[in-house]
Amino acid sequence: MRNTKATQLLFELSRPGCRAAQLPKCDVPERPLTELLPAGAIQSEPAGLPELSEPDVVRHFVNLSTLNMSVDTHFYPLGSCTMKYNPKRNERLASMPGMVDLHPYQPESSAQGLLEILYQSQEMLAEIAGLPAVSLQPAAGAHGEMTALLVASAYFRDLGEKRTTVLIPDAAHGTNPASAIMAGFGVQPVRSTAEGLVDVEDLKKRLSPQTAVFMITNPNTLGLFDGQIGEITRRVHKVGGLVYLDGANMNAILGVTRPGDFGADLMHYNPHKTFSGPHGGGGPGAGPIAVTEKLAPYLPTPIIVKDGDRYRLDDDRPKSIGRVKTFFGNVGVLVRMYCYLRTHGPEGLRRVAEDAVLNANYLLAKIKHFLPVPQGDRCMHEFVASPTNLKVEKGISTMDLAKRLLDYGFHAPTVYFPLIVKEAMMIEPTETESRATLDAFAEALFRITEEPAGLLHEAPHTTPVSRPDEVLAARKPILRWKP
Ligand SMILES: *Cc1c(COP(=O)(O)O)cnc(C)c1O
């Protein structure tokens, strides 16, 4: 640990007698504490609080804030997570007093503006999905997955069918199997081919009258669009199953193709990825879902409906799975999404997809000569490099590359995911980055591969903490200072 001033704790910076404020002399008669409080409530020693001046405290927190990387400060090619620039305009609109001062228990008649925004959001998401019915309620992508699977489960129960299994490709995001288990299903993996697509032969073997849902991410986490999707959805439907589309990342297909058109029955969105909601540091997201007509009765309540020119929350839905969130989703994120969708319009959204795909292919073409990308000469919005050559020839791992990128001022890409690619480095530039930034990133990556292995093993060299034990840091974080 390089214990610079910015990373010292307030307790370590404390100097006895330092104060942030000087109180005026007390102008009422002072009485001993023992007269004011019961004896048991009085500590014998003062609390061990740090003693600091106001500038010390301000500098401490401002300096700490600069140690982080964010989309506003650095290029952030975090594959699958879609860290695109968050337009400040959307922040401004979402924090207008009319938005932030609304109370969730306010009568509907006095919240017509927000209800209209949410109603129109439902309509726009339905159009982009090619699926007619939408719920904005789930709080995050994974929550949307679970909610949609609960909808599927209610649908099968209503049909009197006992379907127990959810099929998931081995390239899928970890939330897919987790959501299926949470929704009460069993999970079976479906293999991928060497090209990184669904192994349809393996899928065929696993399809049965017990199949409830096949979950697919398309384009998948390797950044490949699975052109077999028509055949896949036909086969799943033939055994009476439903097709779930993981739409966390719709960046490559917005306005180009629609999940409903290629056979999906239900899907979720991640507004915090695709629609530019800020989501670094685990901030609030949202996970709206869209489903076909026959699944609509089971959506969570309430849904926003329009009667004449008034909007209201509809709770009278007897087949609904009920609420999955108190109040109405994370409204602030949904408002930012609404602003993003309205600002772009249909043509703009298509352009987002085209630029995201163009940027990813540009970067792919620039780096595949020194960082092999086994699956695909072309990609959609992201691609996965597999620099096993560096491992064999120089002893440099993907982790070394990722750590060293921090020294060059780039956030590291997603690493070691998906699990089916050795030394995976998953890069997603997004459409909001300039060619100059992509060139600089490719150049940095190349220079790093030419550096001595020893230097990389100890990278990063410029951060306060270099290489924490990742497992220990997650399992046993030290959250308390002790003198
Ligand atoms: C991010 C992501 C999810 C999960 O979304 P959260 O909002 O983090 O819960 C699911 N699937 C894929 C493909 C993702 O990239």
Short mmCIF file of C-alpha atoms and ligand atoms in Angstrom, two decimals:
data_model
loop_
_atom_site.label_atom_id
_atom_site.label_comp_id
_atom_site.label_asym_id
_atom_site.label_seq_id
_atom_site.Cartn_x
_atom_site.Cartn_y
_atom_site.Cartn_z
CA MET A 1 0.00 0.00 0.00
CA ARG A 2 1.38 3.39 -0.97
CA ASN A 3 0.04 5.39 1.91
CA THR A 4 -0.12 8.86 0.38
CA LYS A 5 -1.88 11.70 2.14
CA ALA A 6 -5.04 11.13 0.10
CA THR A 7 -5.36 7.57 1.31
CA GLN A 8 -4.59 8.22 4.98
CA LEU A 9 -7.66 7.96 7.12
CA LEU A 10 -9.08 10.96 8.96
CA PHE A 11 -8.07 9.15 12.16
CA GLU A 12 -4.45 9.05 10.98
CA LEU A 13 -4.50 12.71 9.97
CA SER A 14 -5.97 13.75 13.32
CA ARG A 15 -3.98 16.25 15.46
CA PRO A 16 -5.06 16.78 19.07
CA GLY A 17 -6.75 20.13 19.62
CA CYS A 18 -7.54 20.79 15.94
CA ARG A 19 -11.06 22.03 15.38
CA ALA A 20 -13.25 22.75 12.35
CA ALA A 21 -15.31 25.32 14.26
CA GLN A 22 -15.04 27.55 17.31
CA LEU A 23 -18.22 27.85 19.29
CA PRO A 24 -19.04 31.15 21.03
CA LYS A 25 -18.92 31.19 24.82
CA CYS A 26 -21.98 29.63 26.39
CA ASP A 27 -24.37 32.41 27.44
CA VAL A 28 -26.64 30.38 29.72
CA PRO A 29 -25.62 29.03 33.13
CA GLU A 30 -23.63 25.79 32.66
CA ARG A 31 -24.76 22.75 34.60
CA PRO A 32 -22.75 19.58 35.13
CA LEU A 33 -23.57 16.71 32.75
CA THR A 34 -24.57 14.46 35.62
CA GLU A 35 -27.53 16.78 36.30
CA LEU A 36 -28.67 16.64 32.67
CA LEU A 37 -28.27 12.93 31.85
CA PRO A 38 -28.69 9.66 33.73
CA ALA A 39 -25.34 8.28 34.89
CA GLY A 40 -25.50 5.25 32.55
CA ALA A 41 -25.72 7.51 29.51
CA ILE A 42 -22.46 9.35 30.20
CA GLN A 43 -19.19 7.99 28.80
CA SER A 44 -16.14 8.15 31.01
CA GLU A 45 -13.85 8.90 28.06
CA PRO A 46 -14.65 11.22 25.13
CA ALA A 47 -15.47 9.39 21.86
CA GLY A 48 -12.26 8.88 19.88
CA LEU A 49 -13.21 11.15 17.01
CA PRO A 50 -10.56 12.58 14.71
CA GLU A 51 -9.59 16.18 15.38
CA LEU A 52 -9.14 18.18 12.18
CA SER A 53 -9.60 21.61 10.66
CA GLU A 54 -12.25 22.17 8.02
CA PRO A 55 -9.73 22.44 5.13
CA ASP A 56 -8.15 19.14 6.24
CA VAL A 57 -11.53 17.43 5.98
CA VAL A 58 -12.44 19.01 2.64
CA ARG A 59 -9.06 18.13 1.10
CA HIS A 60 -9.31 14.59 2.39
CA PHE A 61 -12.62 13.90 0.69
CA VAL A 62 -11.90 15.83 -2.51
CA ASN A 63 -8.57 14.02 -2.93
CA LEU A 64 -10.23 10.68 -2.28
CA SER A 65 -12.81 11.47 -4.96
CA THR A 66 -10.06 11.88 -7.56
CA LEU A 67 -8.67 8.39 -6.99
CA ASN A 68 -11.66 6.82 -8.69
CA MET A 69 -12.10 6.24 -12.39
CA SER A 70 -15.42 7.12 -13.96
CA VAL A 71 -16.94 7.64 -17.38
CA ASP A 72 -16.54 11.39 -16.82
CA THR A 73 -12.80 11.08 -16.25
CA HIS A 74 -11.56 8.05 -18.21
CA PHE A 75 -12.32 5.74 -21.15
CA TYR A 76 -14.15 2.80 -19.64
CA PRO A 77 -14.33 -0.17 -22.11
CA LEU A 78 -16.03 -2.51 -19.64
CA GLY A 79 -17.51 -5.21 -21.88
CA SER A 80 -21.11 -6.25 -21.18
CA CYS A 81 -21.50 -3.36 -18.71
CA THR A 82 -21.88 -0.68 -21.41
CA MET A 83 -20.24 2.28 -19.69
CA LYS A 84 -21.29 4.95 -22.17
CA TYR A 85 -21.19 8.66 -21.48
CA ASN A 86 -24.13 9.87 -19.40
CA PRO A 87 -25.39 13.12 -20.96
CA LYS A 88 -25.53 15.89 -18.36
CA ARG A 89 -28.72 17.18 -19.91
CA ASN A 90 -30.57 14.08 -18.71
CA GLU A 91 -29.26 14.67 -15.19
CA ARG A 92 -30.55 18.22 -15.30
CA LEU A 93 -34.00 17.16 -16.53
CA ALA A 94 -34.29 14.32 -14.03
CA SER A 95 -33.47 16.67 -11.15
CA MET A 96 -36.06 19.32 -12.00
CA PRO A 97 -38.06 20.20 -8.86
CA GLY A 98 -41.25 18.77 -10.39
CA MET A 99 -39.51 15.39 -10.60
CA VAL A 100 -37.52 15.18 -7.40
CA ASP A 101 -40.18 16.69 -5.14
CA LEU A 102 -42.88 14.18 -6.09
CA HIS A 103 -44.04 11.95 -3.27
CA PRO A 104 -44.85 8.30 -4.01
CA TYR A 105 -48.16 8.57 -2.10
CA GLN A 106 -49.24 11.69 -3.94
CA PRO A 107 -52.68 11.35 -5.60
CA GLU A 108 -52.52 10.32 -9.25
CA SER A 109 -54.39 13.45 -10.27
CA SER A 110 -51.44 15.58 -9.09
CA ALA A 111 -48.74 13.43 -10.76
CA GLN A 112 -50.12 13.33 -14.28
CA GLY A 113 -46.88 14.62 -15.83
CA LEU A 114 -44.73 11.83 -14.45
CA LEU A 115 -47.39 9.22 -15.21
CA GLU A 116 -47.44 10.44 -18.79
CA ILE A 117 -43.64 10.10 -18.98
CA LEU A 118 -43.86 6.56 -17.62
CA TYR A 119 -46.76 5.65 -19.90
CA GLN A 120 -44.87 6.85 -22.95
CA SER A 121 -41.79 4.99 -21.74
CA GLN A 122 -43.82 1.77 -21.66
CA GLU A 123 -44.94 2.47 -25.23
CA MET A 124 -41.43 3.20 -26.50
CA LEU A 125 -39.93 0.13 -24.84
CA ALA A 126 -42.71 -2.00 -26.33
CA GLU A 127 -41.90 -0.65 -29.79
CA ILE A 128 -38.14 -1.20 -29.45
CA ALA A 129 -38.73 -4.74 -28.16
CA GLY A 130 -41.38 -5.64 -30.71
CA LEU A 131 -43.32 -6.93 -27.70
CA PRO A 132 -46.60 -5.22 -26.76
CA ALA A 133 -46.73 -5.28 -22.95
CA VAL A 134 -44.25 -3.60 -20.58
CA SER A 135 -43.68 -3.34 -16.84
CA LEU A 136 -41.30 -0.65 -15.60
CA GLN A 137 -41.24 -1.98 -12.07
CA PRO A 138 -38.11 -4.16 -11.65
CA ALA A 139 -35.17 -2.41 -10.04
CA ALA A 140 -32.24 -3.82 -12.04
CA GLY A 141 -31.38 -6.16 -14.89
CA ALA A 142 -31.19 -9.25 -12.72
CA HIS A 143 -34.44 -8.25 -11.02
CA GLY A 144 -36.06 -7.93 -14.46
CA GLU A 145 -34.87 -11.44 -15.35
CA MET A 146 -36.37 -12.86 -12.18
CA THR A 147 -39.62 -10.94 -12.63
CA ALA A 148 -40.01 -12.14 -16.22
CA LEU A 149 -39.34 -15.73 -15.15
CA LEU A 150 -42.00 -15.38 -12.43
CA VAL A 151 -44.35 -14.19 -15.18
CA ALA A 152 -43.47 -17.29 -17.23
CA SER A 153 -44.02 -19.47 -14.20
CA ALA A 154 -47.48 -17.95 -13.54
CA TYR A 155 -48.36 -18.44 -17.20
CA PHE A 156 -47.51 -22.15 -17.14
CA ARG A 157 -49.32 -22.62 -13.83
CA ASP A 158 -52.41 -21.04 -15.40
CA LEU A 159 -52.14 -23.44 -18.34
CA GLY A 160 -51.88 -26.31 -15.86
CA GLU A 161 -48.43 -27.24 -17.21
CA LYS A 162 -45.60 -28.39 -15.00
CA ARG A 163 -42.44 -27.10 -16.58
CA THR A 164 -39.35 -27.18 -14.43
CA THR A 165 -36.30 -26.38 -16.52
CA VAL A 166 -34.66 -23.23 -17.82
CA LEU A 167 -32.01 -23.77 -20.51
CA ILE A 168 -29.11 -21.29 -20.60
CA PRO A 169 -26.10 -21.14 -22.95
CA ASP A 170 -22.73 -21.51 -21.20
CA ALA A 171 -21.70 -18.06 -22.46
CA ALA A 172 -24.51 -16.37 -20.49
CA HIS A 173 -24.19 -13.71 -17.82
CA GLY A 174 -24.13 -15.22 -14.32
CA THR A 175 -27.37 -13.48 -13.39
CA ASN A 176 -29.30 -15.73 -15.83
CA PRO A 177 -28.92 -19.01 -13.90
CA ALA A 178 -29.20 -17.15 -10.58
CA SER A 179 -32.52 -15.58 -11.64
CA ALA A 180 -33.87 -18.92 -12.87
CA ILE A 181 -33.08 -20.56 -9.53
CA MET A 182 -34.61 -17.63 -7.61
CA ALA A 183 -37.78 -18.02 -9.69
CA GLY A 184 -37.98 -21.68 -8.67
CA PHE A 185 -36.69 -23.41 -11.82
CA GLY A 186 -33.88 -25.88 -12.35
CA VAL A 187 -31.12 -24.89 -14.77
CA GLN A 188 -29.41 -26.78 -17.58
CA PRO A 189 -26.51 -25.31 -19.53
CA VAL A 190 -26.45 -25.46 -23.33
CA ARG A 191 -23.03 -25.69 -24.97
CA SER A 192 -21.57 -23.15 -27.35
CA THR A 193 -19.87 -24.11 -30.60
CA ALA A 194 -16.20 -23.30 -31.25
CA GLU A 195 -17.47 -20.26 -33.15
CA GLY A 196 -19.13 -19.03 -29.97
CA LEU A 197 -22.76 -19.58 -31.02
CA VAL A 198 -25.47 -21.79 -29.53
CA ASP A 199 -24.79 -25.47 -30.27
CA VAL A 200 -28.21 -26.23 -31.74
CA GLU A 201 -27.58 -29.98 -31.63
CA ASP A 202 -26.99 -29.75 -27.89
CA LEU A 203 -30.08 -27.55 -27.49
CA LYS A 204 -32.20 -30.06 -29.42
CA LYS A 205 -31.13 -32.86 -27.08
CA ARG A 206 -32.19 -30.86 -24.02
CA LEU A 207 -35.55 -29.57 -25.24
CA SER A 208 -38.45 -31.46 -23.70
CA PRO A 209 -41.99 -31.02 -22.34
CA GLN A 210 -40.27 -29.91 -19.11
CA THR A 211 -38.60 -26.97 -20.84
CA ALA A 212 -40.09 -23.76 -19.50
CA VAL A 213 -37.77 -21.10 -20.90
CA PHE A 214 -34.67 -20.84 -23.06
CA MET A 215 -32.70 -17.73 -22.07
CA ILE A 216 -30.52 -16.22 -24.75
CA THR A 217 -28.38 -13.11 -25.01
CA ASN A 218 -28.32 -11.99 -28.63
CA PRO A 219 -25.91 -10.56 -29.57
CA ASN A 220 -24.22 -12.78 -27.00
CA THR A 221 -21.49 -11.98 -24.52
CA LEU A 222 -18.87 -12.72 -27.19
CA GLY A 223 -20.35 -9.85 -29.19
CA LEU A 224 -21.76 -12.18 -31.85
CA PHE A 225 -25.25 -12.11 -33.27
CA ASP A 226 -26.54 -15.67 -33.41
CA GLY A 227 -28.09 -15.98 -36.85
CA GLN A 228 -29.64 -19.31 -35.88
CA ILE A 229 -32.11 -17.42 -33.69
CA GLY A 230 -35.06 -18.11 -36.03
CA GLU A 231 -34.45 -21.84 -35.88
CA ILE A 232 -33.80 -21.71 -32.13
CA THR A 233 -37.05 -19.92 -31.30
CA ARG A 234 -39.02 -22.26 -33.60
CA ARG A 235 -37.63 -25.30 -31.82
CA VAL A 236 -38.27 -23.92 -28.32
CA HIS A 237 -41.83 -22.93 -29.23
CA LYS A 238 -42.45 -26.36 -30.75
CA VAL A 239 -42.02 -28.02 -27.33
CA GLY A 240 -44.24 -25.34 -25.75
CA GLY A 241 -41.38 -23.39 -24.15
CA LEU A 242 -40.81 -19.63 -24.08
CA VAL A 243 -37.76 -17.73 -25.33
CA TYR A 244 -36.27 -15.12 -23.01
CA LEU A 245 -34.01 -12.46 -24.44
CA ASP A 246 -31.44 -10.97 -22.08
CA GLY A 247 -31.60 -7.40 -23.36
CA ALA A 248 -29.25 -5.89 -20.76
CA ASN A 249 -27.28 -4.65 -23.65
CA MET A 250 -29.37 -3.62 -26.62
CA ASN A 251 -26.70 -1.31 -28.00
CA ALA A 252 -25.99 -3.33 -31.14
CA ILE A 253 -29.56 -3.82 -32.33
CA LEU A 254 -31.53 -0.71 -31.28
CA GLY A 255 -33.77 0.20 -34.18
CA VAL A 256 -32.12 -2.45 -36.39
CA THR A 257 -33.97 -5.58 -35.30
CA ARG A 258 -36.49 -6.33 -32.55
CA PRO A 259 -36.43 -9.32 -30.18
CA GLY A 260 -40.17 -9.84 -30.71
CA ASP A 261 -39.57 -10.07 -34.45
CA PHE A 262 -36.97 -12.81 -34.07
CA GLY A 263 -39.18 -14.84 -31.79
CA ALA A 264 -38.51 -13.75 -28.20
CA ASP A 265 -41.50 -13.94 -25.84
CA LEU A 266 -40.09 -11.93 -22.99
CA MET A 267 -37.07 -9.77 -22.26
CA HIS A 268 -35.60 -7.20 -19.91
CA TYR A 269 -33.82 -3.92 -20.54
CA ASN A 270 -31.03 -2.26 -18.60
CA PRO A 271 -31.76 1.47 -18.94
CA HIS A 272 -28.55 2.08 -16.97
CA LYS A 273 -26.58 0.43 -19.76
CA THR A 274 -28.37 0.90 -23.07
CA PHE A 275 -30.10 4.18 -22.26
CA SER A 276 -27.16 5.94 -20.62
CA GLY A 277 -28.23 5.86 -16.96
CA PRO A 278 -25.18 6.38 -14.75
CA HIS A 279 -24.26 3.11 -13.06
CA GLY A 280 -20.69 3.18 -11.78
CA GLY A 281 -20.29 2.15 -8.18
CA GLY A 282 -23.49 0.12 -8.10
CA GLY A 283 -25.82 3.09 -8.19
CA PRO A 284 -29.52 2.55 -8.80
CA GLY A 285 -30.51 0.94 -12.07
CA ALA A 286 -33.80 -0.30 -13.45
CA GLY A 287 -34.90 -3.44 -15.25
CA PRO A 288 -38.11 -2.94 -17.25
CA ILE A 289 -39.47 -6.04 -18.96
CA ALA A 290 -41.45 -6.51 -22.17
CA VAL A 291 -43.59 -9.55 -22.97
CA THR A 292 -45.99 -10.92 -25.60
CA GLU A 293 -49.76 -10.40 -25.45
CA LYS A 294 -50.43 -13.81 -23.89
CA LEU A 295 -48.03 -13.10 -21.01
CA ALA A 296 -49.33 -9.56 -20.38
CA PRO A 297 -51.99 -10.53 -17.76
CA TYR A 298 -49.24 -11.83 -15.43
CA LEU A 299 -47.07 -8.68 -15.39
CA PRO A 300 -46.46 -7.06 -12.00
CA THR A 301 -48.99 -4.50 -10.82
CA PRO A 302 -49.47 -1.65 -11.19
CA ILE A 303 -49.25 -0.90 -14.93
CA ILE A 304 -49.75 2.67 -16.13
CA VAL A 305 -52.85 3.00 -18.30
CA LYS A 306 -54.42 5.86 -20.18
CA ASP A 307 -58.16 6.62 -19.85
CA GLY A 308 -59.12 9.36 -22.29
CA ASP A 309 -56.49 12.01 -21.59
CA ARG A 310 -55.78 10.94 -17.98
CA TYR A 311 -53.17 8.50 -16.71
CA ARG A 312 -53.56 6.14 -13.77
CA LEU A 313 -51.95 3.18 -12.04
CA ASP A 314 -53.91 0.00 -12.78
CA ASP A 315 -53.92 -2.48 -9.90
CA ASP A 316 -56.97 -4.41 -11.01
CA ARG A 317 -55.19 -7.28 -12.74
CA PRO A 318 -56.35 -10.57 -11.22
CA LYS A 319 -53.68 -12.77 -12.87
CA SER A 320 -50.78 -10.48 -12.00
CA ILE A 321 -47.80 -11.85 -10.05
CA GLY A 322 -48.24 -8.75 -7.83
CA ARG A 323 -45.75 -6.10 -6.93
CA VAL A 324 -42.00 -6.74 -7.20
CA LYS A 325 -40.97 -3.34 -5.88
CA THR A 326 -42.32 -0.77 -3.47
CA PHE A 327 -43.63 2.29 -5.28
CA PHE A 328 -42.74 2.58 -8.92
CA GLY A 329 -39.35 1.26 -9.88
CA ASN A 330 -36.45 3.67 -9.70
CA VAL A 331 -38.19 6.61 -11.26
CA GLY A 332 -35.10 8.81 -11.58
CA VAL A 333 -33.40 6.25 -13.81
CA LEU A 334 -36.56 5.86 -15.88
CA VAL A 335 -36.81 9.62 -16.38
CA ARG A 336 -33.21 9.71 -17.66
CA MET A 337 -34.09 6.85 -20.00
CA TYR A 338 -37.14 8.74 -21.25
CA CYS A 339 -35.01 11.82 -21.96
CA TYR A 340 -32.46 9.69 -23.81
CA LEU A 341 -35.12 7.99 -25.95
CA ARG A 342 -36.92 11.24 -26.75
CA THR A 343 -33.70 13.07 -27.55
CA HIS A 344 -32.56 10.44 -30.03
CA GLY A 345 -35.85 9.46 -31.61
CA PRO A 346 -36.10 6.35 -33.80
CA GLU A 347 -33.40 7.41 -36.28
CA GLY A 348 -31.05 8.52 -33.54
CA LEU A 349 -31.39 5.21 -31.75
CA ARG A 350 -30.51 3.31 -34.90
CA ARG A 351 -27.48 5.52 -35.26
CA VAL A 352 -26.47 4.71 -31.66
CA ALA A 353 -26.45 1.02 -32.63
CA GLU A 354 -24.57 1.60 -35.87
CA ASP A 355 -21.92 3.74 -34.19
CA ALA A 356 -21.52 1.29 -31.29
CA VAL A 357 -20.93 -1.55 -33.76
CA LEU A 358 -18.62 0.59 -35.90
CA ASN A 359 -16.51 1.60 -32.89
CA ALA A 360 -16.21 -1.98 -31.66
CA ASN A 361 -15.16 -3.22 -35.11
CA TYR A 362 -12.66 -0.39 -35.49
CA LEU A 363 -11.02 -1.33 -32.22
CA LEU A 364 -11.16 -5.03 -33.05
CA ALA A 365 -9.36 -4.40 -36.33
CA LYS A 366 -6.70 -2.31 -34.55
CA ILE A 367 -5.81 -4.83 -31.88
CA LYS A 368 -6.45 -8.34 -33.18
CA HIS A 369 -2.93 -8.47 -34.70
CA PHE A 370 -1.35 -8.47 -31.26
CA LEU A 371 -4.29 -9.61 -29.09
CA PRO A 372 -5.97 -12.58 -30.81
CA VAL A 373 -9.77 -12.57 -30.96
CA PRO A 374 -10.65 -16.22 -31.64
CA GLN A 375 -14.41 -15.82 -32.24
CA GLY A 376 -15.08 -13.62 -35.16
CA ASP A 377 -13.37 -11.28 -37.56
CA ARG A 378 -16.37 -9.03 -37.09
CA CYS A 379 -18.33 -8.23 -33.97
CA MET A 380 -21.40 -6.40 -32.79
CA HIS A 381 -21.07 -3.93 -29.89
CA GLU A 382 -18.21 -5.75 -28.16
CA PHE A 383 -15.63 -8.48 -28.65
CA VAL A 384 -13.57 -10.85 -26.54
CA ALA A 385 -9.80 -11.09 -26.97
CA SER A 386 -7.93 -14.15 -25.73
CA PRO A 387 -4.24 -13.30 -25.41
CA THR A 388 -3.08 -16.82 -24.55
CA ASN A 389 -0.09 -16.17 -26.85
CA LEU A 390 1.29 -13.59 -24.41
CA LYS A 391 0.79 -16.00 -21.54
CA VAL A 392 2.77 -18.73 -23.30
CA GLU A 393 5.50 -16.54 -24.82
CA LYS A 394 6.08 -13.94 -22.11
CA GLY A 395 4.19 -15.04 -19.01
CA ILE A 396 1.85 -12.05 -19.28
CA SER A 397 -1.74 -12.67 -18.24
CA THR A 398 -4.92 -10.80 -19.04
CA MET A 399 -4.91 -9.61 -15.43
CA ASP A 400 -1.45 -8.06 -15.99
CA LEU A 401 -2.69 -6.19 -19.07
CA ALA A 402 -5.82 -4.99 -17.28
CA LYS A 403 -3.86 -3.76 -14.26
CA ARG A 404 -1.26 -1.99 -16.38
CA LEU A 405 -3.96 -0.16 -18.36
CA LEU A 406 -4.79 1.73 -15.15
CA ASP A 407 -1.29 3.27 -15.22
CA TYR A 408 -2.01 4.49 -18.75
CA GLY A 409 -5.23 6.18 -17.62
CA PHE A 410 -7.72 3.65 -18.98
CA HIS A 411 -10.27 1.74 -16.97
CA ALA A 412 -9.67 -1.99 -17.37
CA PRO A 413 -11.98 -4.01 -19.64
CA THR A 414 -14.05 -6.86 -18.23
CA VAL A 415 -11.69 -9.81 -17.69
CA TYR A 416 -12.06 -13.59 -17.37
CA PHE A 417 -15.66 -13.46 -18.60
CA PRO A 418 -17.28 -15.17 -20.43
CA LEU A 419 -15.90 -18.29 -18.81
CA ILE A 420 -15.70 -20.24 -22.07
CA VAL A 421 -12.81 -18.08 -23.38
CA LYS A 422 -9.30 -18.53 -21.96
CA GLU A 423 -7.70 -15.33 -20.61
CA ALA A 424 -10.82 -13.47 -21.74
CA MET A 425 -10.62 -9.70 -22.15
CA MET A 426 -14.00 -8.32 -23.12
CA ILE A 427 -13.88 -4.90 -24.72
CA GLU A 428 -16.87 -2.64 -25.40
CA PRO A 429 -16.00 0.88 -26.51
CA THR A 430 -19.63 2.13 -26.92
CA GLU A 431 -20.74 4.74 -29.43
CA THR A 432 -19.88 7.74 -27.29
CA GLU A 433 -16.11 7.45 -27.78
CA SER A 434 -14.15 9.31 -30.43
CA ARG A 435 -11.76 7.74 -32.90
CA ALA A 436 -8.91 9.55 -31.15
CA THR A 437 -9.77 7.82 -27.86
CA LEU A 438 -9.97 4.42 -29.54
CA ASP A 439 -6.59 5.01 -31.21
CA ALA A 440 -5.02 6.02 -27.91
CA PHE A 441 -6.42 2.93 -26.19
CA ALA A 442 -5.17 0.58 -28.92
CA GLU A 443 -1.76 2.26 -28.78
CA ALA A 444 -1.56 1.86 -24.99
CA LEU A 445 -2.51 -1.81 -25.21
CA PHE A 446 0.16 -2.39 -27.84
CA ARG A 447 2.85 -0.61 -25.82
CA ILE A 448 1.95 -2.68 -22.77
CA THR A 449 2.40 -5.94 -24.67
CA GLU A 450 5.96 -4.78 -25.50
CA GLU A 451 6.85 -4.04 -21.88
CA PRO A 452 8.89 -6.41 -19.69
CA ALA A 453 6.79 -9.01 -17.88
CA GLY A 454 8.23 -8.06 -14.47
CA LEU A 455 6.91 -4.52 -14.79
CA LEU A 456 3.44 -5.83 -15.63
CA HIS A 457 3.31 -8.35 -12.82
CA GLU A 458 3.59 -5.50 -10.34
CA ALA A 459 1.24 -3.10 -12.09
CA PRO A 460 -0.54 -0.85 -11.42
CA HIS A 461 2.28 1.43 -10.25
CA THR A 462 0.32 4.66 -9.96
CA THR A 463 -2.65 3.71 -7.76
CA PRO A 464 -2.67 3.88 -3.95
CA VAL A 465 -3.26 0.13 -3.73
CA SER A 466 -1.57 -2.06 -6.30
CA ARG A 467 -2.78 -5.65 -6.14
CA PRO A 468 -5.16 -6.50 -3.34
CA ASP A 469 -5.95 -10.16 -2.81
CA GLU A 470 -9.17 -10.12 -4.84
CA VAL A 471 -10.84 -12.97 -3.00
CA LEU A 472 -9.88 -11.77 0.45
CA ALA A 473 -10.87 -8.20 -0.42
CA ALA A 474 -14.35 -9.38 -1.38
CA ARG A 475 -14.85 -11.93 1.39
CA LYS A 476 -13.14 -10.23 4.33
CA PRO A 477 -13.12 -6.51 3.69
CA ILE A 478 -11.59 -4.47 6.50
CA LEU A 479 -14.17 -1.78 7.08
CA ARG A 480 -13.19 -0.56 10.52
CA TRP A 481 -10.20 1.43 11.63
CA LYS A 482 -8.61 0.29 14.84
CA PRO A 483 -5.96 2.34 16.63
C1 LIG B 1 -25.37 -6.37 -16.71
C2 LIG B 1 -26.00 -7.57 -17.24
C3 LIG B 1 -27.04 -8.22 -16.54
C4 LIG B 1 -27.48 -7.82 -15.14
O1 LIG B 1 -27.91 -6.50 -15.01
P1 LIG B 1 -27.87 -5.78 -13.59
O2 LIG B 1 -28.59 -4.48 -13.79
O3 LIG B 1 -26.44 -5.63 -13.22
O4 LIG B 1 -28.59 -6.67 -12.62
C5 LIG B 1 -27.63 -9.32 -17.13
N1 LIG B 1 -27.22 -9.78 -18.34
C6 LIG B 1 -26.22 -9.19 -19.03
C7 LIG B 1 -25.83 -9.74 -20.38
C8 LIG B 1 -25.58 -8.06 -18.52
O5 LIG B 1 -24.58 -7.49 -19.19
#
